[in-house]
């Protein structure tokens, strides 16, 4: 998905000359462009780290050349202009931004400036966190830096009368109608009305919990509508809807963290006490906060939060330090665009831009085919990243990732790096679209993608080197061939040393070969050989389960063995014959047929038979009457009134119907519920019959009655 939006100015080329004036002009233009994308369009064109680097470069130039500083410079103001679609609000007190710190030294310098500005004793030792004695150390309130949208809430007589975005810091957008739909924000403050402030402006952040973000994107995808890149964009986009009814459907939350105008009430003495006061008024306040002393306390808080950052239920990009005493905040005052008494200490960048040099596919141990972007090396999240997952073919198409694209890459904690979005405005003319291979790059087997699934898989489960260890462990497990002693460590050595390639090779192993393995004595080797020998005599259902056919568990393997009686009958069956088996639906039938159509798999099965693996066979079970809805294809869309979609699918498949994920001319019925999306439109365009849940249940009842008669 591109980050470029209508109305966004294109990137200007960097100046050819290196004069400070030319560079400063270019940086201002770039920062203003990014500000517009971020604050006005809610569509950031670069990661925070890239923006921060440009901002700091401009600060350095202006500090070295004061004559280049202009009142219009992005370093002298905050954000961009409000959207013209909303009324503007002039803030009674400016909503300023914070200076950023990135290294420990930035925190030490901040603490030193605060202490000296408050007239504390001079530091005893430079370059350490223990700058001042306990008595002289400044007390700070430490909080999280949320990744959302800054908001000012104005209460008069305890009632919410106005909500405004930060805008340019002086004027913002009136989003009162939308904010009133956010359940986390009280419309009336708690407490005795006579004791409530005449005017109270609460500053805070509108954001979205990760769990709510995931649910929202799932709903958007189901309705075939735009999904959001991250929770911050989702929150900002939801809050800026012109229709409050849309905002009401979005799971927005809010945390208070600051004070604007206050009339008719005494101000608390400290920032931490102010947050406690807010909480008592019924205002949401984050519990992840702490009061500390000195630079060491700040750094300890930063590191503690960093360790549990990935486990937090919301996104943060750093922590915020504020001198705790409000009187001391006033003494320290402000610089042109930020308070001297506060600092945002940001975490290492989790998002950076780089170039996709190629897109290849990896084969997982279960055969899953995953496209992987090969990247120009980029330092992100504390490590150098050269690869990033693209998850699956549908995700590559949704994000519109081409080879040669500039992309935003995210890495959070130990999570595998992923491509977040494409910077479409930087796409080169020779960029190439990704083409999913049809054959496994490891073993050459066919790649399948079953109906209703998003993951493509290699069908060479018995011979594919990428799946070899997993296939052997599954084959040997107790409920399959029951080869006791063939565990992870042994399988790993057998595969890594090239001794075993397929399950059939197990029956060639001798005591001498096994005893030569690490930590495998003669007795253990003898016992394992005996277990392998004993496994030659098995049952058909155990053997079928041991093959590791996708979607074929123990119960299905028993049904297949009971139905066909003989392995040759199963191997000769087509999808129509497989659908006659009890509890075998279209997806399972297709998976079995694809597996047995792969020559490599058939070859391994014959090798196992030749190695003496045998079972008692029987005559096929008596054929049951055809399923009542066999041959019929249904598509489900929208929310059904009483049945979950999975329940409806199970009922239809139990009656022999096929449940497809998309509408085509071959679709027999579309079952539509509330908020049905484009599938309903397509069905109507193609003339496919559309029914509701009640009609579907009537069809099922009629089919069941006809089957019983």
PDB file of N, CA, C and O in Angstrom, residues 10 131 136 143 146 208 310-311 314 373 384 514 545 601 623 667 669 678:
ATOM      1  N   UNK A  10       5.184  16.341  -4.260  1.00  0.00           N
ATOM      2  CA  UNK A  10       6.217  15.363  -4.580  1.00  0.00           C
ATOM      3  C   UNK A  10       7.530  15.778  -3.936  1.00  0.00           C
ATOM      4  O   UNK A  10       7.769  16.956  -3.646  1.00  0.00           O
ATOM      5  N   UNK A 131      24.940  12.656  38.844  1.00  0.00           N
ATOM      6  CA  UNK A 131      25.449  14.021  38.742  1.00  0.00           C
ATOM      7  C   UNK A 131      25.312  14.786  40.044  1.00  0.00           C
ATOM      8  O   UNK A 131      26.115  15.660  40.361  1.00  0.00           O
ATOM      9  N   UNK A 136      20.075  16.963  46.223  1.00  0.00           N
ATOM     10  CA  UNK A 136      20.049  17.957  45.155  1.00  0.00           C
ATOM     11  C   UNK A 136      19.399  17.438  43.879  1.00  0.00           C
ATOM     12  O   UNK A 136      19.065  18.227  42.988  1.00  0.00           O
ATOM     13  N   UNK A 143       6.703   8.975  32.176  1.00  0.00           N
ATOM     14  CA  UNK A 143       5.510   8.424  31.535  1.00  0.00           C
ATOM     15  C   UNK A 143       5.895   7.756  30.221  1.00  0.00           C
ATOM     16  O   UNK A 143       7.050   7.842  29.784  1.00  0.00           O
ATOM     17  N   UNK A 146       3.086   7.823  23.900  1.00  0.00           N
ATOM     18  CA  UNK A 146       2.130   7.063  23.092  1.00  0.00           C
ATOM     19  C   UNK A 146       2.226   7.451  21.617  1.00  0.00           C
ATOM     20  O   UNK A 146       2.540   8.594  21.278  1.00  0.00           O
ATOM     21  N   UNK A 208      -5.143   3.665  19.814  1.00  0.00           N
ATOM     22  CA  UNK A 208      -5.891   2.437  19.621  1.00  0.00           C
ATOM     23  C   UNK A 208      -5.069   1.262  20.170  1.00  0.00           C
ATOM     24  O   UNK A 208      -3.878   1.135  19.873  1.00  0.00           O
ATOM     25  N   UNK A 310       7.407  -4.724  24.127  1.00  0.00           N
ATOM     26  CA  UNK A 310       6.689  -5.603  23.199  1.00  0.00           C
ATOM     27  C   UNK A 310       5.447  -6.211  23.834  1.00  0.00           C
ATOM     28  O   UNK A 310       4.507  -6.587  23.130  1.00  0.00           O
ATOM     29  N   UNK A 311       5.428  -6.309  25.173  1.00  0.00           N
ATOM     30  CA  UNK A 311       4.288  -6.913  25.855  1.00  0.00           C
ATOM     31  C   UNK A 311       3.187  -5.907  26.180  1.00  0.00           C
ATOM     32  O   UNK A 311       2.099  -6.308  26.615  1.00  0.00           O
ATOM     33  N   UNK A 314      -0.376  -1.530  23.726  1.00  0.00           N
ATOM     34  CA  UNK A 314      -0.485  -0.409  22.792  1.00  0.00           C
ATOM     35  C   UNK A 314       0.915  -0.061  22.319  1.00  0.00           C
ATOM     36  O   UNK A 314       1.929  -0.482  22.892  1.00  0.00           O
ATOM     37  N   UNK A 373      11.427 -10.496   1.260  1.00  0.00           N
ATOM     38  CA  UNK A 373      12.091  -9.384   0.589  1.00  0.00           C
ATOM     39  C   UNK A 373      13.567  -9.369   0.961  1.00  0.00           C
ATOM     40  O   UNK A 373      13.901  -9.377   2.145  1.00  0.00           O
ATOM     41  N   UNK A 384      21.137  -4.786  12.113  1.00  0.00           N
ATOM     42  CA  UNK A 384      21.154  -4.586  10.667  1.00  0.00           C
ATOM     43  C   UNK A 384      20.248  -5.620  10.017  1.00  0.00           C
ATOM     44  O   UNK A 384      20.414  -6.825  10.205  1.00  0.00           O
ATOM     45  N   UNK A 514      23.684 -46.068  13.456  1.00  0.00           N
ATOM     46  CA  UNK A 514      23.059 -45.283  14.519  1.00  0.00           C
ATOM     47  C   UNK A 514      23.986 -45.081  15.704  1.00  0.00           C
ATOM     48  O   UNK A 514      24.012 -44.023  16.329  1.00  0.00           O
ATOM     49  N   UNK A 545      -2.159 -41.638   8.207  1.00  0.00           N
ATOM     50  CA  UNK A 545      -1.887 -40.500   9.083  1.00  0.00           C
ATOM     51  C   UNK A 545      -0.407 -40.166   9.081  1.00  0.00           C
ATOM     52  O   UNK A 545      -0.015 -38.979   9.080  1.00  0.00           O
ATOM     53  N   UNK A 601       5.792 -38.222  -3.959  1.00  0.00           N
ATOM     54  CA  UNK A 601       5.115 -38.828  -2.815  1.00  0.00           C
ATOM     55  C   UNK A 601       4.723 -40.274  -3.095  1.00  0.00           C
ATOM     56  O   UNK A 601       4.851 -41.146  -2.227  1.00  0.00           O
ATOM     57  N   UNK A 623     -21.052 -48.140  -0.032  1.00  0.00           N
ATOM     58  CA  UNK A 623     -21.150 -46.745  -0.432  1.00  0.00           C
ATOM     59  C   UNK A 623     -22.391 -46.091   0.168  1.00  0.00           C
ATOM     60  O   UNK A 623     -23.490 -46.613   0.081  1.00  0.00           O
ATOM     61  N   UNK A 667     -20.948 -20.174  -8.796  1.00  0.00           N
ATOM     62  CA  UNK A 667     -21.547 -20.130  -7.464  1.00  0.00           C
ATOM     63  C   UNK A 667     -23.045 -20.387  -7.561  1.00  0.00           C
ATOM     64  O   UNK A 667     -23.736 -19.794  -8.398  1.00  0.00           O
ATOM     65  N   UNK A 669     -25.225 -20.320  -4.634  1.00  0.00           N
ATOM     66  CA  UNK A 669     -25.925 -19.431  -3.706  1.00  0.00           C
ATOM     67  C   UNK A 669     -24.917 -18.541  -2.988  1.00  0.00           C
ATOM     68  O   UNK A 669     -23.819 -18.988  -2.631  1.00  0.00           O
ATOM     69  N   UNK A 678     -18.591  -6.403  -1.027  1.00  0.00           N
ATOM     70  CA  UNK A 678     -18.572  -6.438  -2.486  1.00  0.00           C
ATOM     71  C   UNK A 678     -18.989  -7.795  -3.051  1.00  0.00           C
ATOM     72  O   UNK A 678     -19.367  -7.883  -4.221  1.00  0.00           O
TER      73      UNK A 678
END
